[in-house]
PDB file of C-alpha atoms in Angstrom:
ATOM      1  CA  ALA A   1       0.186   0.037   0.233  1.00 39.00           C
ATOM      2  CA  GLU A   2       0.964   3.728  -0.471  1.00 39.00           C
ATOM      3  CA  TYR A   3       0.439   6.792   1.702  1.00 43.00           C
ATOM      4  CA  MET A   4      -1.533   9.808   0.593  1.00 47.00           C
ATOM      5  CA  GLY A   5      -0.458  12.582   3.192  1.00 48.00           C
ATOM      6  CA  GLU A   6       0.466  11.693   7.040  1.00 48.00           C
ATOM      7  CA  GLY A   7      -1.250   8.752   8.056  1.00 49.00           C
ATOM      8  CA  HIS A   8      -3.279   8.415   5.460  1.00 53.00           C
ATOM      9  CA  GLN A   9      -3.425   4.674   3.893  1.00 51.00           C
ATOM     10  CA  MET A  10      -4.173   3.725   0.191  1.00 49.00           C
ATOM     11  CA  ASP A  11      -5.448   0.660  -1.799  1.00 47.00           C
ATOM     12  CA  LYS A  12      -3.717   1.150  -5.127  1.00 47.00           C
ATOM     13  CA  ALA A  13      -6.292  -1.162  -6.544  1.00 41.00           C
ATOM     14  CA  LYS A  14      -9.379   0.781  -5.393  1.00 58.00           C
ATOM     15  CA  GLY A  15      -7.938   3.897  -4.213  1.00 64.00           C
ATOM     16  CA  ARG A  16      -9.513   3.519  -0.733  1.00 69.00           C
ATOM     17  CA  VAL A  17      -8.193   5.664   1.934  1.00 76.00           C
ATOM     18  CA  LEU A  18      -8.234   3.890   5.021  1.00 89.00           C
ATOM     19  CA  LEU A  19      -7.937   6.460   8.295  1.00 94.00           C
ATOM     20  CA  PRO A  20      -4.378   5.610  10.642  1.00 93.00           C
ATOM     21  CA  THR A  21      -4.817   3.281  13.218  1.00 93.00           C
ATOM     22  CA  ASN A  22      -3.217   5.114  16.278  1.00 95.00           C
ATOM     23  CA  VAL A  23      -6.928   5.735  17.521  1.00 97.00           C
ATOM     24  CA  THR A  24     -10.063   3.182  17.226  1.00 97.00           C
ATOM     25  CA  PRO A  25     -13.284   3.217  18.965  1.00 98.00           C
ATOM     26  CA  VAL A  26     -14.498   0.999  21.293  1.00 98.00           C
ATOM     27  CA  LYS A  27     -18.145   2.173  22.118  1.00 98.00           C
ATOM     28  CA  TYR A  28     -20.075   4.868  20.897  1.00 98.00           C
ATOM     29  CA  GLU A  29     -22.829   7.153  23.033  1.00 98.00           C
ATOM     30  CA  LEU A  30     -24.905   9.381  20.366  1.00 98.00           C
ATOM     31  CA  ASP A  31     -27.543  11.668  21.634  1.00 98.00           C
ATOM     32  CA  LEU A  32     -28.972  13.417  18.394  1.00 98.00           C
ATOM     33  CA  ASP A  33     -31.671  16.146  18.584  1.00 98.00           C
ATOM     34  CA  VAL A  34     -33.944  15.925  16.026  1.00 98.00           C
ATOM     35  CA  ASP A  35     -35.785  18.977  13.986  1.00 96.00           C
ATOM     36  CA  LEU A  36     -38.238  17.996  11.183  1.00 95.00           C
ATOM     37  CA  ALA A  37     -39.427  21.457  10.862  1.00 94.00           C
ATOM     38  CA  ASN A  38     -36.298  22.970  10.283  1.00 96.00           C
ATOM     39  CA  HIS A  39     -34.354  19.813   8.727  1.00 97.00           C
ATOM     40  CA  ARG A  40     -31.589  19.755  10.650  1.00 97.00           C
ATOM     41  CA  PHE A  41     -30.162  17.837  13.894  1.00 98.00           C
ATOM     42  CA  THR A  42     -27.719  18.762  16.607  1.00 98.00           C
ATOM     43  CA  GLY A  43     -25.401  16.341  17.969  1.00 98.00           C
ATOM     44  CA  ASP A  44     -23.779  15.092  21.318  1.00 98.00           C
ATOM     45  CA  GLU A  45     -20.854  12.394  21.322  1.00 98.00           C
ATOM     46  CA  ARG A  46     -18.919  10.272  23.488  1.00 98.00           C
ATOM     47  CA  VAL A  47     -16.548   7.939  22.031  1.00 98.00           C
ATOM     48  CA  ALA A  48     -14.360   5.310  24.189  1.00 98.00           C
ATOM     49  CA  CYS A  49     -11.162   4.930  22.563  1.00 97.00           C
ATOM     50  CA  VAL A  50      -7.934   2.773  22.500  1.00 98.00           C
ATOM     51  CA  VAL A  51      -4.997   5.081  21.346  1.00 97.00           C
ATOM     52  CA  SER A  52      -2.049   2.975  20.617  1.00 96.00           C
ATOM     53  CA  LYS A  53       0.390   5.101  19.377  1.00 96.00           C
ATOM     54  CA  ALA A  54       0.979   8.544  21.632  1.00 96.00           C
ATOM     55  CA  THR A  55      -0.420  11.548  19.728  1.00 96.00           C
ATOM     56  CA  LYS A  56      -1.344  15.085  19.255  1.00 96.00           C
ATOM     57  CA  SER A  57      -3.599  14.514  16.275  1.00 96.00           C
ATOM     58  CA  PHE A  58      -5.583  12.204  14.499  1.00 97.00           C
ATOM     59  CA  GLN A  59      -8.411  11.645  11.809  1.00 97.00           C
ATOM     60  CA  ILE A  60     -11.853  10.547  11.660  1.00 98.00           C
ATOM     61  CA  HIS A  61     -14.740  10.625   9.229  1.00 97.00           C
ATOM     62  CA  SER A  62     -17.149  13.410   8.585  1.00 97.00           C
ATOM     63  CA  LYS A  63     -18.838  15.055   5.850  1.00 97.00           C
ATOM     64  CA  GLU A  64     -21.538  17.700   5.711  1.00 96.00           C
ATOM     65  CA  ILE A  65     -21.251  18.305   9.585  1.00 97.00           C
ATOM     66  CA  TYR A  66     -20.378  21.487  11.200  1.00 97.00           C
ATOM     67  CA  ILE A  67     -18.389  20.377  14.422  1.00 98.00           C
ATOM     68  CA  LYS A  68     -18.517  22.875  17.191  1.00 97.00           C
ATOM     69  CA  SER A  69     -16.510  21.306  19.763  1.00 97.00           C
ATOM     70  CA  VAL A  70     -14.262  18.974  20.206  1.00 98.00           C
ATOM     71  CA  SER A  71     -12.094  17.477  23.395  1.00 97.00           C
ATOM     72  CA  PHE A  72     -10.481  14.018  24.335  1.00 98.00           C
ATOM     73  CA  THR A  73     -10.128  12.859  27.855  1.00 97.00           C
ATOM     74  CA  PRO A  74      -7.464  10.418  28.909  1.00 96.00           C
ATOM     75  CA  SER A  75      -8.642   7.511  31.453  1.00 94.00           C
ATOM     76  CA  GLU A  76      -5.935   8.456  33.959  1.00 87.00           C
ATOM     77  CA  ALA A  77      -6.441  12.673  33.675  1.00 85.00           C
ATOM     78  CA  LYS A  78      -8.783  14.700  35.546  1.00 85.00           C
ATOM     79  CA  GLU A  79      -9.455  17.300  32.326  1.00 92.00           C
ATOM     80  CA  ALA A  80      -9.643  17.331  29.219  1.00 95.00           C
ATOM     81  CA  ILE A  81      -7.373  17.702  26.674  1.00 95.00           C
ATOM     82  CA  GLN A  82      -9.103  20.536  24.180  1.00 96.00           C
ATOM     83  CA  VAL A  83      -9.053  20.908  20.507  1.00 97.00           C
ATOM     84  CA  GLU A  84      -6.630  23.665  19.115  1.00 96.00           C
ATOM     85  CA  GLN A  85      -7.454  23.066  15.183  1.00 96.00           C
ATOM     86  CA  ILE A  86     -10.459  21.297  13.174  1.00 97.00           C
ATOM     87  CA  ASN A  87      -8.845  20.468   9.825  1.00 97.00           C
ATOM     88  CA  TYR A  88     -11.533  19.536   7.185  1.00 96.00           C
ATOM     89  CA  ASN A  89     -10.556  17.362   4.134  1.00 95.00           C
ATOM     90  CA  VAL A  90     -13.287  17.686   1.246  1.00 94.00           C
ATOM     91  CA  ARG A  91     -12.153  15.410  -0.546  1.00 92.00           C
ATOM     92  CA  TYR A  92     -11.398  12.547   1.476  1.00 93.00           C
ATOM     93  CA  HIS A  93     -14.335  13.236   4.155  1.00 95.00           C
ATOM     94  CA  THR A  94     -12.123  13.057   6.467  1.00 96.00           C
ATOM     95  CA  VAL A  95     -11.708  15.537   9.994  1.00 97.00           C
ATOM     96  CA  GLU A  96      -8.424  15.980  11.456  1.00 97.00           C
ATOM     97  CA  PHE A  97      -8.274  17.038  15.482  1.00 97.00           C
ATOM     98  CA  VAL A  98      -5.472  19.086  16.645  1.00 98.00           C
ATOM     99  CA  PHE A  99      -4.938  18.695  20.320  1.00 97.00           C
ATOM    100  CA  ALA A 100      -3.222  21.279  22.463  1.00 95.00           C
ATOM    101  CA  SER A 101      -0.974  18.294  24.164  1.00 95.00           C
ATOM    102  CA  GLU A 102      -0.102  15.191  23.510  1.00 95.00           C
ATOM    103  CA  ILE A 103      -3.064  12.197  24.151  1.00 96.00           C
ATOM    104  CA  PRO A 104      -1.341   8.896  25.948  1.00 95.00           C
ATOM    105  CA  ILE A 105      -0.974   5.717  25.155  1.00 96.00           C
ATOM    106  CA  GLY A 106      -4.006   3.901  26.694  1.00 96.00           C
ATOM    107  CA  SER A 107      -7.897   4.121  26.833  1.00 97.00           C
ATOM    108  CA  GLY A 108      -9.972   7.510  26.925  1.00 97.00           C
ATOM    109  CA  THR A 109     -13.199   9.575  25.628  1.00 98.00           C
ATOM    110  CA  LEU A 110     -13.484  11.651  22.606  1.00 98.00           C
ATOM    111  CA  THR A 111     -16.211  14.433  23.485  1.00 98.00           C
ATOM    112  CA  LEU A 112     -17.979  15.537  20.099  1.00 98.00           C
ATOM    113  CA  GLY A 113     -20.710  18.372  19.518  1.00 98.00           C
ATOM    114  CA  PHE A 114     -21.676  19.205  16.161  1.00 98.00           C
ATOM    115  CA  VAL A 115     -24.787  19.861  13.719  1.00 98.00           C
ATOM    116  CA  GLY A 116     -25.748  18.408  10.006  1.00 97.00           C
ATOM    117  CA  GLU A 117     -28.746  18.898   7.809  1.00 97.00           C
ATOM    118  CA  LEU A 118     -31.724  16.299   6.772  1.00 97.00           C
ATOM    119  CA  ASN A 119     -30.363  16.051   3.412  1.00 96.00           C
ATOM    120  CA  ASN A 120     -32.549  15.232   0.439  1.00 95.00           C
ATOM    121  CA  GLN A 121     -30.022  12.934  -0.956  1.00 94.00           C
ATOM    122  CA  MET A 122     -31.330  10.020   0.358  1.00 94.00           C
ATOM    123  CA  ALA A 123     -27.859   8.896   1.995  1.00 96.00           C
ATOM    124  CA  GLY A 124     -26.865   9.576   5.727  1.00 97.00           C
ATOM    125  CA  PHE A 125     -29.591  11.070   8.162  1.00 98.00           C
ATOM    126  CA  TYR A 126     -32.049  12.175   5.483  1.00 97.00           C
ATOM    127  CA  ARG A 127     -35.604  13.524   4.851  1.00 97.00           C
ATOM    128  CA  SER A 128     -38.781  12.145   3.256  1.00 95.00           C
ATOM    129  CA  ASN A 129     -42.227  13.372   2.360  1.00 92.00           C
ATOM    130  CA  TYR A 130     -45.652  11.864   3.074  1.00 87.00           C
ATOM    131  CA  THR A 131     -49.319  12.891   3.049  1.00 82.00           C
ATOM    132  CA  GLY A 132     -50.734  13.505   6.465  1.00 78.00           C
ATOM    133  CA  PHE A 133     -54.108  12.548   7.669  1.00 76.00           C
ATOM    134  CA  ASP A 134     -54.704  16.011   6.826  1.00 79.00           C
ATOM    135  CA  GLY A 135     -53.862  16.107   3.025  1.00 81.00           C
ATOM    136  CA  LYS A 136     -51.064  18.354   4.241  1.00 85.00           C
ATOM    137  CA  LYS A 137     -47.269  17.025   3.266  1.00 90.00           C
ATOM    138  CA  LYS A 138     -45.405  15.896   6.558  1.00 91.00           C
ATOM    139  CA  VAL A 139     -42.192  14.876   6.815  1.00 94.00           C
ATOM    140  CA  MET A 140     -40.267  11.846   8.222  1.00 96.00           C
ATOM    141  CA  ALA A 141     -36.326  11.146   8.767  1.00 97.00           C
ATOM    142  CA  SER A 142     -34.951   8.147   8.419  1.00 97.00           C
ATOM    143  CA  THR A 143     -30.833   6.728   7.778  1.00 97.00           C
ATOM    144  CA  GLN A 144     -29.080   5.243   4.805  1.00 96.00           C
ATOM    145  CA  PHE A 145     -25.435   4.327   5.496  1.00 97.00           C
ATOM    146  CA  GLU A 146     -24.417   1.835   3.344  1.00 94.00           C
ATOM    147  CA  PRO A 147     -21.608   1.594   1.873  1.00 91.00           C
ATOM    148  CA  LEU A 148     -20.131   4.723   3.228  1.00 93.00           C
ATOM    149  CA  ASP A 149     -22.464   7.646   4.611  1.00 97.00           C
ATOM    150  CA  ALA A 150     -22.860   7.036   8.283  1.00 98.00           C
ATOM    151  CA  ARG A 151     -20.401   9.999   8.507  1.00 98.00           C
ATOM    152  CA  ARG A 152     -23.073  12.341   7.015  1.00 97.00           C
ATOM    153  CA  ALA A 153     -25.141  11.605  10.626  1.00 98.00           C
ATOM    154  CA  PHE A 154     -22.185  11.691  12.783  1.00 98.00           C
ATOM    155  CA  PRO A 155     -18.246  11.887  12.856  1.00 98.00           C
ATOM    156  CA  CYS A 156     -16.971   8.430  13.057  1.00 98.00           C
ATOM    157  CA  TRP A 157     -14.420   5.600  11.907  1.00 98.00           C
ATOM    158  CA  ASP A 158     -16.703   4.689   8.939  1.00 97.00           C
ATOM    159  CA  GLU A 159     -14.857   2.012   7.445  1.00 96.00           C
ATOM    160  CA  PRO A 160     -16.413  -2.144   8.059  1.00 95.00           C
ATOM    161  CA  ALA A 161     -13.686  -3.176   9.347  1.00 95.00           C
ATOM    162  CA  VAL A 162     -13.636  -1.229  12.465  1.00 97.00           C
ATOM    163  CA  LYS A 163     -16.584  -2.106  14.571  1.00 98.00           C
ATOM    164  CA  ALA A 164     -17.625  -0.842  17.861  1.00 98.00           C
ATOM    165  CA  ILE A 165     -20.611  -0.585  20.214  1.00 98.00           C
ATOM    166  CA  PHE A 166     -23.148   2.059  20.047  1.00 98.00           C
ATOM    167  CA  VAL A 167     -25.719   3.429  22.266  1.00 98.00           C
ATOM    168  CA  ILE A 168     -28.203   5.592  20.412  1.00 98.00           C
ATOM    169  CA  THR A 169     -30.867   7.929  22.068  1.00 98.00           C
ATOM    170  CA  LEU A 170     -32.945  10.188  19.782  1.00 98.00           C
ATOM    171  CA  THR A 171     -34.694  13.631  20.974  1.00 98.00           C
ATOM    172  CA  VAL A 172     -38.169  14.071  18.800  1.00 98.00           C
ATOM    173  CA  ASP A 173     -41.003  16.285  19.358  1.00 97.00           C
ATOM    174  CA  ALA A 174     -42.943  14.113  21.597  1.00 96.00           C
ATOM    175  CA  HIS A 175     -45.844  13.212  19.033  1.00 94.00           C
ATOM    176  CA  LEU A 176     -43.347  11.236  17.087  1.00 95.00           C
ATOM    177  CA  THR A 177     -42.288   7.782  17.080  1.00 96.00           C
ATOM    178  CA  ALA A 178     -38.255   7.571  17.224  1.00 97.00           C
ATOM    179  CA  LEU A 179     -36.777   3.504  16.306  1.00 97.00           C
ATOM    180  CA  SER A 180     -33.292   2.576  15.910  1.00 97.00           C
ATOM    181  CA  ASN A 181     -31.513  -0.943  15.676  1.00 96.00           C
ATOM    182  CA  MET A 182     -32.616  -1.935  19.425  1.00 97.00           C
ATOM    183  CA  PRO A 183     -35.619  -2.050  21.440  1.00 96.00           C
ATOM    184  CA  GLU A 184     -35.995   0.937  23.391  1.00 96.00           C
ATOM    185  CA  VAL A 185     -35.261   1.034  27.205  1.00 97.00           C
ATOM    186  CA  GLU A 186     -36.046   4.913  28.348  1.00 96.00           C
ATOM    187  CA  SER A 187     -38.748   7.702  26.810  1.00 96.00           C
ATOM    188  CA  ILE A 188     -38.422  10.580  28.764  1.00 96.00           C
ATOM    189  CA  LEU A 189     -40.995  13.773  28.370  1.00 95.00           C
ATOM    190  CA  LEU A 190     -39.146  17.128  28.101  1.00 95.00           C
ATOM    191  CA  GLU A 191     -40.173  20.573  28.364  1.00 93.00           C
ATOM    192  CA  LYS A 192     -41.220  22.528  24.778  1.00 92.00           C
ATOM    193  CA  ASN A 193     -43.267  19.289  23.931  1.00 94.00           C
ATOM    194  CA  LYS A 194     -40.105  16.979  23.106  1.00 96.00           C
ATOM    195  CA  ARG A 195     -39.331  13.565  24.058  1.00 97.00           C
ATOM    196  CA  ARG A 196     -35.879  12.008  24.602  1.00 98.00           C
ATOM    197  CA  VAL A 197     -35.835   7.780  23.365  1.00 98.00           C
ATOM    198  CA  VAL A 198     -32.806   6.181  24.667  1.00 98.00           C
ATOM    199  CA  PHE A 199     -32.262   2.657  23.142  1.00 98.00           C
ATOM    200  CA  ALA A 200     -30.689  -0.636  24.235  1.00 98.00           C
ATOM    201  CA  GLU A 201     -26.707  -0.989  23.719  1.00 98.00           C
ATOM    202  CA  SER A 202     -26.049  -2.781  20.578  1.00 97.00           C
ATOM    203  CA  PRO A 203     -23.818  -5.373  19.825  1.00 96.00           C
ATOM    204  CA  LYS A 204     -20.212  -4.697  18.079  1.00 97.00           C
ATOM    205  CA  MET A 205     -21.066  -4.102  14.564  1.00 97.00           C
ATOM    206  CA  SER A 206     -19.691  -1.494  11.492  1.00 98.00           C
ATOM    207  CA  THR A 207     -21.058   2.052  11.383  1.00 98.00           C
ATOM    208  CA  TYR A 208     -23.042   0.908   8.244  1.00 98.00           C
ATOM    209  CA  LEU A 209     -25.466  -1.062  10.008  1.00 97.00           C
ATOM    210  CA  VAL A 210     -26.476   1.702  12.654  1.00 98.00           C
ATOM    211  CA  ALA A 211     -29.903   2.999  11.811  1.00 97.00           C
ATOM    212  CA  PHE A 212     -32.656   5.306  13.156  1.00 96.00           C
ATOM    213  CA  CYS A 213     -35.712   6.686  12.033  1.00 97.00           C
ATOM    214  CA  VAL A 214     -38.035   9.321  13.003  1.00 97.00           C
ATOM    215  CA  GLY A 215     -41.665  10.010  11.891  1.00 94.00           C
ATOM    216  CA  GLU A 216     -45.356   9.724  12.397  1.00 93.00           C
ATOM    217  CA  PHE A 217     -46.130   5.812  11.990  1.00 93.00           C
ATOM    218  CA  GLU A 218     -48.492   3.592  13.092  1.00 93.00           C
ATOM    219  CA  SER A 219     -47.265  -0.256  13.665  1.00 96.00           C
ATOM    220  CA  LEU A 220     -48.395  -3.522  13.495  1.00 96.00           C
ATOM    221  CA  GLN A 221     -46.275  -6.874  15.152  1.00 96.00           C
ATOM    222  CA  ARG A 222     -45.756 -10.364  15.491  1.00 96.00           C
ATOM    223  CA  THR A 223     -43.483 -12.746  16.888  1.00 96.00           C
ATOM    224  CA  THR A 224     -41.418 -15.419  15.683  1.00 95.00           C
ATOM    225  CA  LYS A 225     -41.899 -18.972  17.016  1.00 94.00           C
ATOM    226  CA  ASN A 226     -38.195 -17.998  18.403  1.00 90.00           C
ATOM    227  CA  GLY A 227     -38.850 -15.228  20.594  1.00 92.00           C
ATOM    228  CA  ILE A 228     -38.049 -12.099  18.090  1.00 95.00           C
ATOM    229  CA  VAL A 229     -40.414  -9.507  17.845  1.00 96.00           C
ATOM    230  CA  VAL A 230     -41.258  -8.929  14.230  1.00 97.00           C
ATOM    231  CA  ARG A 231     -42.785  -5.129  13.523  1.00 97.00           C
ATOM    232  CA  VAL A 232     -43.671  -3.210  10.396  1.00 97.00           C
ATOM    233  CA  PHE A 233     -43.869   0.667  10.793  1.00 96.00           C
ATOM    234  CA  ALA A 234     -45.613   3.190   8.070  1.00 94.00           C
ATOM    235  CA  PRO A 235     -47.156   6.168   8.068  1.00 90.00           C
ATOM    236  CA  PRO A 236     -51.069   6.710   8.827  1.00 84.00           C
ATOM    237  CA  LEU A 237     -53.137   5.928   6.646  1.00 85.00           C
ATOM    238  CA  LYS A 238     -50.627   2.926   4.976  1.00 89.00           C
ATOM    239  CA  LEU A 239     -51.188   0.153   7.657  1.00 91.00           C
ATOM    240  CA  PRO A 240     -52.983  -1.705   6.303  1.00 91.00           C
ATOM    241  CA  LEU A 241     -50.703  -2.097   2.942  1.00 93.00           C
ATOM    242  CA  THR A 242     -48.192  -3.930   5.558  1.00 94.00           C
ATOM    243  CA  ARG A 243     -49.703  -6.622   6.493  1.00 95.00           C
ATOM    244  CA  PHE A 244     -48.282  -8.950   4.003  1.00 96.00           C
ATOM    245  CA  ALA A 245     -45.057  -7.864   4.091  1.00 96.00           C
ATOM    246  CA  LEU A 246     -45.205  -8.565   8.349  1.00 97.00           C
ATOM    247  CA  ASP A 247     -46.774 -11.913   7.548  1.00 96.00           C
ATOM    248  CA  VAL A 248     -43.861 -13.023   5.491  1.00 97.00           C
ATOM    249  CA  ALA A 249     -40.986 -11.573   7.396  1.00 97.00           C
ATOM    250  CA  THR A 250     -42.249 -13.211  10.564  1.00 96.00           C
ATOM    251  CA  ARG A 251     -42.122 -16.633   8.873  1.00 96.00           C
ATOM    252  CA  VAL A 252     -38.825 -16.003   6.728  1.00 96.00           C
ATOM    253  CA  LEU A 253     -37.372 -15.119   9.762  1.00 96.00           C
ATOM    254  CA  ASP A 254     -37.817 -18.687  11.356  1.00 95.00           C
ATOM    255  CA  PHE A 255     -36.780 -20.357   8.261  1.00 96.00           C
ATOM    256  CA  TYR A 256     -33.364 -18.900   8.004  1.00 96.00           C
ATOM    257  CA  ASP A 257     -33.246 -19.428  11.721  1.00 94.00           C
ATOM    258  CA  ASP A 258     -33.771 -23.394  10.858  1.00 94.00           C
ATOM    259  CA  PHE A 259     -32.163 -23.512   7.601  1.00 96.00           C
ATOM    260  CA  PHE A 260     -28.663 -22.059   9.071  1.00 96.00           C
ATOM    261  CA  GLN A 261     -29.078 -23.231  12.520  1.00 94.00           C
ATOM    262  CA  LEU A 262     -27.824 -19.598  13.559  1.00 93.00           C
ATOM    263  CA  LYS A 263     -30.247 -17.344  15.898  1.00 93.00           C
ATOM    264  CA  TYR A 264     -31.502 -13.955  14.568  1.00 94.00           C
ATOM    265  CA  PRO A 265     -28.909 -11.953  16.599  1.00 92.00           C
ATOM    266  CA  LEU A 266     -31.011  -9.092  17.852  1.00 94.00           C
ATOM    267  CA  PRO A 267     -34.362  -9.555  20.090  1.00 94.00           C
ATOM    268  CA  LYS A 268     -36.631  -7.243  17.404  1.00 96.00           C
ATOM    269  CA  LEU A 269     -36.609  -6.566  13.943  1.00 96.00           C
ATOM    270  CA  ASP A 270     -38.392  -3.401  12.340  1.00 96.00           C
ATOM    271  CA  MET A 271     -39.535  -2.825   9.001  1.00 96.00           C
ATOM    272  CA  ILE A 272     -40.303   0.756   8.119  1.00 95.00           C
ATOM    273  CA  ALA A 273     -42.427   1.763   4.844  1.00 92.00           C
ATOM    274  CA  ILE A 274     -40.188   5.154   3.773  1.00 87.00           C
TER     275      ILE A 274
END
């Protein structure tokens, strides 16, 4: 492999730029406040990391996101190391953080604050339109991260081989449904008619498998013979059109469990009509 600038490793065959490996993630705690009306979201992110080589700077992926604040707190330190420079590389969709002092070998936490747009490109965290009960146009937001668009929703190590655990929290308007990979574990009503939904910790997985969705949804559900809850969500008035999908998904999940002799690894399976 050859190197493209400091820290970048390039696969000659594919022209694929890889992040340096001096800092890698273990667990993301991602808290997003979703504003459907204004097509934007704000995020607070804490990433438990392993530092394999002492460094004053490192890079992660970020695309079309404005990063407001960055700090890194080594596990043995009492105070956070503040960022001095945030350098965006638009071509490679990366961002470099240059810190005030060296980050030592060991573990620590990267803390970020950022703002992003609910785009209309059907990639990253994007918006879609549908017609509500009253005939008016409504907005929902959902994700499409595969292969390289998790970086549009939150700064991350957006490479399939760099797996980590994810804990997702979504703050939404109180009347909306919020969904993610894992089951909801807590729902808290907040001021200004908002609701904070916390989801269970995920298995270790790649960024492109992370998913979340916000909108006005109704749902139907069944349980497979192996105890997996299968749900289908759709905008109001569209739910009757989902019964066939629910029936097939429930039976197919049981079939795959038996055929491959491998159990579905999550406690639930959601399908959403976007």
